[in-house]
Coordinates of C-alpha atoms in Angstrom, one line a residue:
M1 CA 4.2 2.5 -26.1
Q2 CA 4.9 6.2 -26.1
N3 CA 6.5 7.7 -23.2
F4 CA 5.1 10.9 -22.2
E5 CA 7.6 13.6 -20.5
S6 CA 7.0 15.7 -17.6
L7 CA 5.4 19.3 -18.8
T8 CA 6.7 22.7 -17.3
I9 CA 4.6 25.8 -17.5
V10 CA 4.9 29.2 -15.8
V11 CA 1.6 31.3 -15.6
P12 CA 0.5 33.7 -13.1
A13 CA 0.3 32.9 -9.6
F14 CA 1.4 29.6 -9.8
S15 CA 4.2 27.4 -11.3
L16 CA 3.9 24.3 -12.9
I17 CA 7.7 22.4 -13.1
L18 CA 9.2 20.0 -13.8
C19 CA -1.3 -11.7 9.2
S20 CA -0.7 -13.0 10.1
A21 CA -1.2 -16.8 10.8
C22 CA -4.7 -16.4 12.3
V23 CA -5.3 -18.6 15.4
R24 CA -8.0 -20.2 14.0
S25 CA -7.2 -23.1 11.5
D26 CA -8.5 -23.0 8.4
R27 CA -10.6 -26.2 9.0
D28 CA -12.5 -23.9 11.3
E29 CA -13.8 -21.8 9.0
A30 CA -15.6 -19.8 11.9
R31 CA -18.2 -17.6 11.1
P32 CA -17.6 -17.4 7.4
R33 CA -19.2 -15.0 5.1
P34 CA -21.3 -15.8 2.1
D35 CA -18.9 -15.3 -0.9
H36 CA -20.6 -12.9 -3.5
D37 CA -20.2 -12.1 -7.2
T38 CA -22.2 -9.6 -9.0
D39 CA -24.0 -10.3 -12.1
A40 CA -23.7 -7.0 -13.8
A41 CA -23.4 -6.9 -17.6
E42 CA -19.8 -7.4 -18.5
P43 CA -19.4 -3.8 -20.0
W44 CA -16.2 -5.5 -22.4
V45 CA -18.2 -7.6 -24.3
D46 CA -20.7 -7.0 -27.1
E47 CA -23.9 -8.4 -26.2
A48 CA -25.2 -9.1 -29.5
S49 CA -22.2 -10.6 -31.1
G50 CA -20.4 -11.8 -28.0
D51 CA -17.1 -10.1 -29.3
S52 CA -14.7 -8.7 -27.1
V53 CA -14.6 -4.7 -27.7
F54 CA -12.5 -4.0 -24.9
S55 CA -9.8 -5.7 -22.8
V56 CA -8.3 -5.4 -19.5
V57 CA -4.3 -6.7 -20.1
L58 CA -1.7 -6.9 -17.3
T59 CA 1.2 -8.9 -19.0
D60 CA 3.8 -10.8 -17.0
F61 CA 6.8 -8.9 -17.8
S62 CA 8.9 -10.3 -15.0
A63 CA 11.8 -11.9 -17.2
E64 CA 11.8 -8.7 -18.9
S65 CA 12.2 -6.2 -16.3
Q66 CA 15.6 -8.1 -15.7
I67 CA 14.8 -7.8 -11.6
D68 CA 16.5 -10.9 -10.1
F69 CA 15.8 -10.2 -6.5
V70 CA 14.7 -13.3 -4.3
H71 CA 12.8 -12.7 -1.1
S72 CA 13.7 -14.9 1.6
Y73 CA 13.5 -16.0 5.6
D74 CA 14.9 -18.1 7.7
G75 CA 13.5 -19.6 11.2
H76 CA 15.7 -22.9 11.3
G77 CA 12.3 -25.0 10.9
Q78 CA 11.0 -23.2 14.3
R79 CA 7.9 -21.7 12.5
Y80 CA 8.3 -18.3 14.0
V81 CA 5.1 -16.0 13.6
V82 CA 7.6 -13.3 12.2
E83 CA 8.4 -15.3 9.1
P84 CA 5.3 -15.5 7.4
V85 CA 4.3 -11.7 7.5
A86 CA 7.2 -10.7 5.6
S87 CA 7.4 -8.3 3.5
G88 CA 6.4 -4.8 2.0
M89 CA 8.0 -3.0 -0.8
A90 CA 8.0 0.4 -2.2
T91 CA 8.5 2.9 -5.0
L92 CA 10.0 6.0 -5.6
D93 CA 12.3 7.8 -8.0
F94 CA 15.3 8.1 -6.2
D95 CA 17.3 10.2 -8.6
S96 CA 15.2 12.4 -9.7
D97 CA 15.5 11.3 -13.8
G98 CA 11.3 11.0 -14.0
L99 CA 11.3 7.1 -14.1
I100 CA 9.9 5.3 -10.8
D101 CA 12.4 3.0 -9.3
V102 CA 11.5 0.2 -6.9
Y103 CA 12.9 -1.0 -3.5
F104 CA 12.0 -4.7 -2.0
L105 CA 12.4 -5.7 1.6
S106 CA 13.6 -9.1 2.7
G107 CA 13.4 -11.1 5.4
A108 CA 16.8 -12.7 7.3
P109 CA 17.5 -16.0 9.0
V110 CA 15.9 -15.5 12.4
H111 CA 19.3 -16.4 14.3
A112 CA 21.9 -15.2 12.0
E113 CA 25.5 -13.8 12.5
D114 CA 26.2 -10.2 11.0
G115 CA 26.9 -10.9 7.5
Q116 CA 24.6 -13.7 6.4
H117 CA 21.5 -11.8 5.8
P118 CA 20.2 -11.0 2.6
P119 CA 19.8 -7.3 2.2
N120 CA 17.0 -5.0 1.0
A121 CA 17.2 -4.7 -2.7
L122 CA 16.9 -1.1 -5.0
Y123 CA 16.4 -1.3 -8.1
R124 CA 16.9 1.6 -10.6
N125 CA 14.5 1.6 -13.3
L126 CA 16.2 1.7 -16.9
G127 CA 12.8 3.1 -19.2
A128 CA 10.7 0.7 -20.7
M129 CA 10.4 -1.4 -17.5
R130 CA 13.7 -2.6 -17.6
F131 CA 15.2 -2.6 -13.9
T132 CA 19.3 -2.8 -12.7
N133 CA 20.0 -3.8 -9.1
V134 CA 22.2 -0.6 -7.7
T135 CA 21.6 -1.6 -4.0
E136 CA 25.5 -2.0 -3.3
Q137 CA 26.7 1.6 -4.6
C138 CA 23.3 3.4 -3.2
A139 CA 24.1 2.1 0.1
A140 CA 20.3 1.2 0.8
D141 CA 21.2 -2.5 1.8
D142 CA 19.4 -2.8 5.0
L143 CA 20.7 -6.2 6.6
G144 CA 17.7 -6.6 9.1
F145 CA 14.6 -8.8 9.1
S146 CA 12.7 -6.2 7.4
T147 CA 8.6 -6.1 7.5
G148 CA 7.0 -2.9 6.6
V149 CA 8.2 0.7 4.5
A150 CA 7.6 4.1 4.1
V151 CA 9.0 7.0 1.8
A152 CA 9.2 10.6 2.0
D153 CA 10.9 13.3 2.1
F154 CA 11.2 13.6 6.0
D155 CA 14.0 16.6 5.4
N156 CA 12.5 18.7 2.6
D157 CA 15.5 18.4 0.3
G158 CA 14.0 17.3 -2.5
F159 CA 14.8 13.6 -2.3
P160 CA 12.9 10.7 -1.4
D161 CA 14.0 9.0 2.0
I162 CA 13.3 5.4 3.2
F163 CA 12.4 4.3 6.4
V164 CA 12.3 0.5 6.7
N165 CA 10.7 -1.0 9.7
N166 CA 11.7 -4.3 11.1
Y167 CA 11.9 -7.1 13.6
G168 CA 14.5 -5.6 15.7
P169 CA 15.9 -1.5 15.3
N170 CA 14.8 0.0 12.2
K171 CA 16.4 1.9 9.7
L172 CA 15.7 5.6 8.4
Y173 CA 17.8 6.2 5.1
R174 CA 18.5 9.7 4.2
N175 CA 18.7 10.4 0.3
N176 CA 22.0 12.3 -0.4
G177 CA 20.8 13.7 -4.0
D178 CA 23.3 11.9 -5.8
G179 CA 22.4 8.6 -5.9
T180 CA 23.2 7.4 -2.7
F181 CA 21.4 7.1 0.9
M182 CA 23.2 7.5 4.3
D183 CA 21.8 5.6 7.7
V184 CA 20.8 8.7 9.8
T185 CA 18.8 6.4 12.3
N186 CA 20.8 7.3 15.3
L187 CA 20.7 10.9 14.3
A188 CA 16.7 10.8 13.8
S189 CA 16.4 8.6 16.9
V190 CA 13.8 6.2 15.1
A191 CA 15.1 3.1 15.7
G192 CA 13.2 1.5 18.1
G193 CA 14.0 -1.7 19.8
Q194 CA 13.1 -5.4 19.3
E195 CA 9.6 -5.0 18.3
L196 CA 8.1 -7.0 15.4
G197 CA 7.5 -4.1 12.9
A198 CA 4.6 -3.8 10.5
G199 CA 3.7 -1.1 8.5
A200 CA 4.3 2.5 8.6
C201 CA 3.7 6.1 7.2
F202 CA 4.8 9.8 7.2
L203 CA 1.9 12.2 7.8
D204 CA 2.1 16.1 8.5
S205 CA 0.1 15.6 11.5
D206 CA 0.2 19.3 12.8
G207 CA 0.0 21.4 9.3
N208 CA 3.7 22.2 10.3
G209 CA 5.4 21.8 6.8
L210 CA 7.3 18.8 8.3
L211 CA 6.6 15.4 7.9
D212 CA 5.8 13.1 11.1
L213 CA 6.0 9.5 11.3
Y214 CA 3.2 6.7 12.3
V215 CA 5.4 3.5 12.7
G216 CA 3.2 0.3 13.4
N217 CA 4.5 -2.7 15.5
Y218 CA 2.9 -6.2 15.7
V219 CA 3.1 -8.3 18.7
Q220 CA 5.8 -8.9 21.6
R221 CA 8.7 -11.3 22.0
P222 CA 7.8 -13.2 18.8
V223 CA 11.1 -15.3 18.9
E224 CA 10.9 -15.8 22.9
D225 CA 7.9 -16.6 23.2
N226 CA 7.5 -18.9 20.0
T227 CA 5.0 -21.8 20.7
E228 CA 4.7 -24.8 18.6
H229 CA 1.3 -25.5 16.6
T230 CA 0.2 -28.4 15.0
T231 CA -3.0 -28.7 12.7
D232 CA -4.4 -32.2 12.2
G233 CA -0.9 -33.6 13.2
Y234 CA 1.2 -31.5 10.8
P235 CA 3.5 -28.4 12.0
S236 CA 1.8 -24.9 11.8
Y237 CA 2.5 -21.5 12.6
P238 CA 1.0 -19.5 15.9
G239 CA -1.4 -16.7 15.5
P240 CA -1.1 -13.4 16.8
L241 CA -3.5 -14.2 19.8
D242 CA -0.5 -16.3 21.3
F243 CA 1.4 -13.2 21.8
D244 CA 0.8 -10.3 23.9
P245 CA 0.0 -6.9 21.3
E246 CA 2.5 -4.3 20.9
V247 CA 2.0 -0.6 21.1
D248 CA 2.6 1.6 18.0
F249 CA 5.1 4.8 17.7
F250 CA 4.2 8.2 17.0
F251 CA 7.6 10.6 16.2
H252 CA 7.0 13.9 16.1
N253 CA 9.6 15.6 12.9
D254 CA 11.6 18.5 15.1
G255 CA 13.0 19.9 11.5
D256 CA 16.6 19.2 12.5
G257 CA 17.0 16.1 11.0
S258 CA 16.0 14.1 14.3
F259 CA 12.5 13.4 15.8
S260 CA 10.8 13.1 19.3
D261 CA 8.6 10.1 20.4
R262 CA 5.4 11.6 21.3
S263 CA 3.6 8.0 21.2
A264 CA 2.0 8.5 24.8
A265 CA 1.6 12.6 24.2
S266 CA -0.4 12.0 21.0
G267 CA -2.3 9.5 22.3
I268 CA -1.2 6.9 19.9
S269 CA 0.2 4.6 22.6
S270 CA -3.0 4.3 24.4
V271 CA -4.1 1.1 23.5
A272 CA -1.9 -2.1 22.3
T273 CA -3.0 -4.2 18.9
T274 CA -2.0 -6.4 16.4
S275 CA -0.9 -3.7 13.7
M276 CA -0.2 -4.8 10.0
G277 CA -1.3 -2.3 7.8
V278 CA -1.6 1.4 8.2
I279 CA -2.4 4.4 6.2
A280 CA -2.8 8.5 6.7
A281 CA -5.8 9.9 5.2
D282 CA -8.2 13.0 5.5
Y283 CA -11.2 10.7 6.4
D284 CA -13.4 13.5 7.5
D285 CA -12.2 16.1 5.2
D286 CA -11.4 18.4 7.7
K287 CA -8.3 19.5 6.5
D288 CA -5.8 17.6 9.2
T289 CA -4.5 13.8 8.5
D290 CA -6.0 11.0 10.2
V291 CA -4.3 7.5 10.7
L292 CA -6.1 4.1 10.1
V293 CA -4.4 0.9 11.6
V294 CA -5.8 -2.4 10.5
N295 CA -5.2 -5.5 13.0
D296 CA -4.7 -9.0 13.1
V297 CA -7.6 -10.6 14.7
E298 CA -8.6 -7.4 16.5
R299 CA -10.6 -4.3 15.9
N300 CA -8.9 -1.9 13.8
L301 CA -8.0 1.7 15.2
L302 CA -8.9 4.9 13.6
F303 CA -6.9 8.0 15.0
E304 CA -8.5 11.0 14.4
N305 CA -6.5 13.9 14.5
D306 CA -7.5 17.5 16.6
G307 CA -5.3 19.2 14.0
T308 CA -2.5 19.8 16.3
G309 CA -1.3 16.3 16.2
N310 CA -2.9 15.0 19.0
F311 CA -5.0 11.9 18.3
E312 CA -8.4 10.0 19.3
E313 CA -9.4 6.7 18.9
V314 CA -12.4 6.5 17.4
G315 CA -12.9 3.3 15.4
I316 CA -15.7 1.6 17.0
Q317 CA -17.6 5.0 16.8
R318 CA -17.2 5.4 13.0
G319 CA -17.7 1.6 11.9
I320 CA -14.6 0.8 10.8
A321 CA -13.6 -1.1 13.9
F322 CA -15.0 -4.5 12.6
S323 CA -17.0 -5.9 9.4
H324 CA -20.5 -5.8 9.2
D325 CA -21.1 -8.5 11.3
A326 CA -19.1 -7.3 14.1
Q327 CA -16.7 -9.7 13.4
R328 CA -12.6 -9.1 13.9
N329 CA -10.9 -10.1 11.1
G330 CA -7.3 -11.3 10.4
N331 CA -6.4 -7.6 9.0
M332 CA -3.5 -7.8 6.4
G333 CA -3.1 -4.6 3.8
V334 CA -5.2 -1.6 3.7
D335 CA -5.9 1.1 0.7
C336 CA -7.7 4.6 0.5
A337 CA -9.5 6.3 -2.8
D338 CA -13.3 7.3 -3.2
Y339 CA -14.2 4.0 -5.6
N340 CA -17.6 5.6 -6.0
N341 CA -16.9 9.0 -7.2
D342 CA -19.1 10.6 -4.7
G343 CA -15.9 13.2 -2.9
Q344 CA -15.3 10.8 -0.1
L345 CA -12.2 8.6 0.7
D346 CA -13.1 5.2 1.2
F347 CA -11.3 2.3 2.5
F348 CA -10.2 -1.3 1.4
T349 CA -8.9 -3.8 3.8
T350 CA -7.5 -7.4 3.3
T351 CA -7.6 -10.4 5.6
F352 CA -7.4 -13.7 6.3
S353 CA -8.7 -16.8 4.4
N354 CA -12.1 -18.0 5.4
D355 CA -13.3 -14.0 5.4
L356 CA -13.9 -11.5 2.9
P357 CA -12.2 -8.4 2.6
V358 CA -13.7 -5.3 3.3
L359 CA -14.7 -2.3 1.3
Y360 CA -15.8 0.6 3.8
R361 CA -17.8 3.1 1.7
N362 CA -17.7 6.6 3.3
D363 CA -21.2 8.1 4.1
G364 CA -20.0 11.8 3.7
F365 CA -20.9 12.2 7.6
G366 CA -17.7 10.8 8.8
N367 CA -19.0 7.4 9.3
F368 CA -18.1 3.9 7.2
V369 CA -20.5 1.4 6.1
D370 CA -19.1 -1.9 4.8
V371 CA -20.5 -2.8 1.6
T372 CA -18.5 -5.6 0.7
L373 CA -21.3 -8.2 -0.4
A374 CA -23.2 -5.3 -2.0
S375 CA -20.6 -4.3 -4.0
G376 CA -18.6 -7.7 -5.1
A377 CA -15.6 -6.2 -3.5
G378 CA -14.6 -10.0 -2.3
S379 CA -15.4 -12.0 -4.9
G380 CA -13.5 -15.0 -5.3
M381 CA -11.2 -13.9 -2.4
M382 CA -12.9 -15.9 0.6
P383 CA -11.2 -19.0 0.2
H384 CA -7.5 -17.1 0.4
A385 CA -5.6 -15.0 2.6
N386 CA -5.2 -11.4 1.0
W387 CA -2.5 -9.1 1.5
G388 CA -1.0 -6.1 -0.4
T389 CA -4.0 -4.6 -2.3
S390 CA -4.3 -1.2 -4.1
F391 CA -7.2 1.0 -5.4
F392 CA -5.9 2.2 -9.0
D393 CA -7.4 2.7 -12.5
V394 CA -6.7 -0.2 -14.5
D395 CA -8.2 1.1 -17.6
N396 CA -8.3 4.9 -17.3
D397 CA -12.0 5.3 -17.3
G398 CA -12.3 7.5 -14.2
D399 CA -13.1 4.5 -11.9
R400 CA -10.9 3.0 -9.3
D401 CA -10.4 -0.7 -9.8
L402 CA -8.6 -2.8 -7.5
V403 CA -5.5 -5.5 -7.5
V404 CA -4.8 -7.9 -4.7
A405 CA -1.7 -9.9 -3.5
N406 CA -3.0 -13.5 -2.3
G407 CA -1.5 -16.3 -0.4
H408 CA -1.1 -18.5 2.8
V409 CA 1.0 -18.3 5.7
D410 CA 1.8 -21.8 5.7
P411 CA 3.6 -23.9 3.1
N412 CA 1.4 -27.1 4.4
V413 CA -1.9 -25.6 4.1
N414 CA -3.0 -27.7 1.6
R415 CA -2.5 -30.8 4.0
W416 CA -5.6 -29.9 6.3
A417 CA -7.5 -26.8 3.9
Y418 CA -9.0 -28.0 0.4
T419 CA -10.0 -24.4 -0.8
T420 CA -6.8 -22.6 -0.7
A421 CA -3.0 -23.1 -1.0
W422 CA 0.1 -21.8 0.1
K423 CA 0.7 -20.5 -3.6
V424 CA -2.5 -18.9 -5.2
A425 CA -2.9 -16.4 -8.0
N426 CA -3.6 -13.1 -7.2
T427 CA -7.1 -10.9 -8.1
L428 CA -8.3 -8.0 -10.2
L429 CA -11.7 -6.6 -9.6
L430 CA -12.9 -4.2 -12.3
N431 CA -14.7 -1.3 -11.1
L432 CA -18.2 -1.3 -13.4
G433 CA -18.9 2.5 -12.5
N434 CA -22.1 1.4 -10.9
G435 CA -20.6 0.9 -7.2
Q436 CA -19.9 -2.8 -8.4
F437 CA -16.6 -5.0 -8.6
K438 CA -16.0 -7.6 -11.0
N439 CA -13.7 -10.1 -10.8
I440 CA -11.9 -10.4 -13.8
S441 CA -8.3 -12.2 -12.8
E442 CA -8.7 -15.2 -15.1
E443 CA -9.2 -13.0 -18.6
S444 CA -6.8 -10.4 -18.0
G445 CA -3.5 -11.3 -19.4
S446 CA -0.8 -13.8 -18.0
G447 CA 0.0 -11.0 -15.4
L448 CA -2.6 -13.0 -13.5
K449 CA -1.3 -16.2 -14.3
P450 CA 1.9 -16.9 -11.7
I451 CA 1.0 -19.0 -8.7
E452 CA 3.2 -17.7 -5.7
S453 CA 2.5 -16.9 -1.8
S454 CA 2.7 -12.7 -2.5
R455 CA 3.1 -10.3 0.2
G456 CA 3.8 -6.6 -0.8
L457 CA 2.2 -5.1 -3.6
V458 CA 2.4 -1.5 -5.5
T459 CA 1.0 0.4 -8.5
D460 CA 2.8 3.0 -10.2
D461 CA 3.3 4.1 -14.0
F462 CA 6.7 2.5 -14.2
D463 CA 7.1 3.0 -18.0
N464 CA 5.3 6.3 -18.1
D465 CA 2.7 5.5 -20.7
G466 CA -0.2 6.8 -19.1
D467 CA -1.4 3.7 -17.6
V468 CA -0.2 2.3 -14.0
D469 CA 1.6 -1.0 -14.0
V470 CA 2.1 -3.4 -11.0
M471 CA 4.6 -5.2 -9.3
I472 CA 4.2 -7.6 -6.2
L473 CA 6.5 -9.0 -3.6
N474 CA 6.3 -13.1 -3.5
S475 CA 7.9 -14.7 -0.3
L476 CA 10.6 -16.5 -0.7
S477 CA 10.3 -15.9 -4.6
R478 CA 11.0 -13.4 -7.2
P479 CA 8.8 -10.6 -7.6
T480 CA 5.7 -10.8 -10.4
V481 CA 6.0 -7.5 -13.0
L482 CA 2.8 -6.9 -14.4
R483 CA 3.0 -4.3 -17.5
N484 CA -0.4 -2.6 -18.2
E485 CA -1.1 -3.3 -22.0
T486 CA -5.1 -2.6 -21.3
K487 CA -6.3 -1.5 -25.4
P488 CA -8.1 0.9 -25.7
S489 CA -7.1 2.7 -22.7
G490 CA -8.4 6.2 -21.7
N491 CA -7.0 9.5 -21.4
W492 CA -5.4 10.2 -18.1
L493 CA -3.4 12.9 -16.2
Q494 CA -0.4 12.4 -14.0
I495 CA 0.5 14.5 -11.4
R496 CA 3.7 15.4 -8.9
L497 CA 3.2 17.8 -6.3
H498 CA 6.4 20.1 -4.8
G499 CA 5.3 22.1 -1.6
R500 CA 7.4 25.2 -0.4
N501 CA 5.6 25.8 3.1
A502 CA 4.1 22.6 3.0
C503 CA 6.4 19.3 3.3
R504 CA 8.0 19.2 -0.5
D505 CA 6.7 16.0 -1.7
G506 CA 3.1 17.0 -0.9
T507 CA 2.5 14.2 1.3
G508 CA -1.4 14.5 2.7
A509 CA -2.3 16.8 -0.2
K510 CA -5.8 16.5 -1.5
V511 CA -6.2 16.7 -5.2
T512 CA -9.5 17.6 -6.7
L513 CA -9.8 17.3 -10.7
E514 CA -12.7 18.5 -12.6
F515 CA -13.6 17.7 -16.2
D516 CA -16.4 17.9 -18.4
G517 CA -19.1 17.9 -15.2
T518 CA -16.8 15.0 -13.5
S519 CA -14.7 15.5 -10.3
L520 CA -12.3 12.8 -9.6
V521 CA -10.4 13.2 -5.7
D522 CA -7.2 11.8 -4.5
E523 CA -4.8 12.3 -1.9
V524 CA -1.0 11.6 -1.7
H525 CA -0.1 8.9 0.5
S526 CA 3.0 7.9 2.1
G527 CA 3.1 4.0 3.5
R528 CA 0.1 2.1 2.4
G529 CA -1.2 -1.2 0.9
Y530 CA 0.2 -4.3 2.9
Q531 CA 3.0 -2.8 4.9
S532 CA 4.5 -0.9 1.5
S533 CA 4.8 2.6 0.4
Y534 CA 3.8 3.8 -3.2
G535 CA 1.7 5.9 -5.8
Q536 CA 3.0 9.5 -4.5
R537 CA 2.7 10.5 -8.2
L538 CA -1.3 10.6 -8.5
H539 CA -2.8 8.9 -11.3
F540 CA -6.3 9.8 -13.0
G541 CA -8.1 8.5 -15.5
L542 CA -10.2 10.1 -17.4
G543 CA -12.0 7.8 -20.3
E544 CA -13.0 9.9 -22.9
T545 CA -12.7 13.0 -21.6
S546 CA -11.3 15.7 -23.7
G547 CA -10.4 19.3 -23.6
T548 CA -9.0 20.8 -20.4
G549 CA -10.0 20.8 -16.9
K550 CA -9.3 22.5 -13.6
L551 CA -6.9 21.3 -10.6
T552 CA -7.8 22.3 -6.8
I553 CA -5.0 21.5 -4.7
R554 CA -5.5 21.7 -0.7
W555 CA -2.0 21.6 0.6
P556 CA -1.7 19.7 4.2
T557 CA -1.0 23.3 5.7
G558 CA -4.3 24.4 4.4
E559 CA -3.5 26.2 1.6
E560 CA -5.4 25.7 -1.6
Q561 CA -4.1 26.4 -5.2
V562 CA -6.6 26.5 -8.3
I563 CA -5.0 25.8 -11.8
D564 CA -7.1 26.1 -15.0
N565 CA -7.1 24.6 -18.4
V566 CA -5.0 21.8 -17.7
A567 CA -4.9 19.4 -20.6
T568 CA -5.3 15.4 -20.7
N569 CA -2.7 13.0 -21.4
Q570 CA 0.5 14.5 -19.4
I571 CA 2.9 14.2 -16.2
L572 CA 2.6 17.5 -14.3
N573 CA 4.9 18.5 -11.8
I574 CA 3.2 21.0 -10.0
V575 CA 5.1 23.7 -7.5
Q576 CA 3.3 25.2 -4.5
D577 CA 2.5 29.0 -4.8

């Protein structure tokens, strides 16, 4: 497949440059909602002949990728709740060569001496979706029990940095710009204590061009207060309600390489919950960035920003705290996109087995409606625990599809549950463009065939061929690498933002793309999915659209930038006016 290079253009006025273990067992099946599948016609099959005229193909490219990372953890047989909730993963172009690299998180022995921990791993992209392990030479080998990660350029020097959320002290790795990283955790004052970390995200909360940091935490004293559990006589993991919930952290960027703890002053620590996935997004389109936190067997939290970095929790008022039946799900991961192309950002959350994930449609007035059943967005997933997820346009037709990582927390689950297992296949939902999704997992190539207990998931164009690929972190196993080989695939446009007054990497910027009367919207996010971080190079599928279009960029500092005559099938690097 052809690789596309970044385009550099200079024109007047602007420049284009380069889970948790739920407390109930699977046998309880408390208040299950019925699964649902849409009966919409399959658009990739000719109804007259029955011949396939379109094929979504995600090929298992794991062996060819040369990624040999193996995720691990060890609770020494004690079944600590920290074990099954690890880990997320991240994508970043750490060496600025135009190829997207990948960073894997690993758990660690819960009780182990220093030097015995398997490190996190950074793999450099060599092109053509081949990777090499550069962890040691890059000095990004955190030895903690890692759970969540967020990537952003927190010091505005043009290079992406890595924050790792751990069980125990967290780590912040500053990119030195020469292919190496430096541990600046103590200087930055973001280590925290002995909390069990969850998702994390960077955001410019007050529009000053500096990225602040939201750090999710799960439960208190997960090892010290561990309790023994059995299900049908078999050992099983405790759940989040066996522990006290933990408050989250909010760190304000002081602009000198350090952060100030504003958890209490900002309103973030006003409530303690069992945080898992977090994402920062301007859900109400009021030109400041809000934070959604999805919680495990607890209500979700929506922190509405007043524009100055102070937050009010409004999840119940906005209809996103619970599912449609007022149920508290065992929420795991969350992603954000405009799935129905109405100009509003919607959310999708994954959950534990015997519940459906939830698609929250934004009604345009700052409120959300659970449309999971009507849309088929939970098709085939109710039996399984769901973790990582991503909205992405797998076939470049202009509609955001969904991919979900599945796998139970307990290797023994098949001894007491008959509808799921510790290792299961992952899920691909095709957006049919009419508000409905179709589960096409079994007919979409070898990449959906591996049977693993999956956790973190990322989507990005790893081979720069214009379509989006997938990588999935698997618990106690090697990752699954899915190469997108969908044919025919539509036109596309990819955008990388570079702020001047705004934060350097464009985190929080809203981009509107108009082509042939169609308007597509996306935001730059740092931290999303299940405790993961990906997709900072925005991708728009454009179907059969040709000609040129218009881009409108609303930077998180409030300035707007308009770019006309944008052509398809290119990677644009856009610098703020």
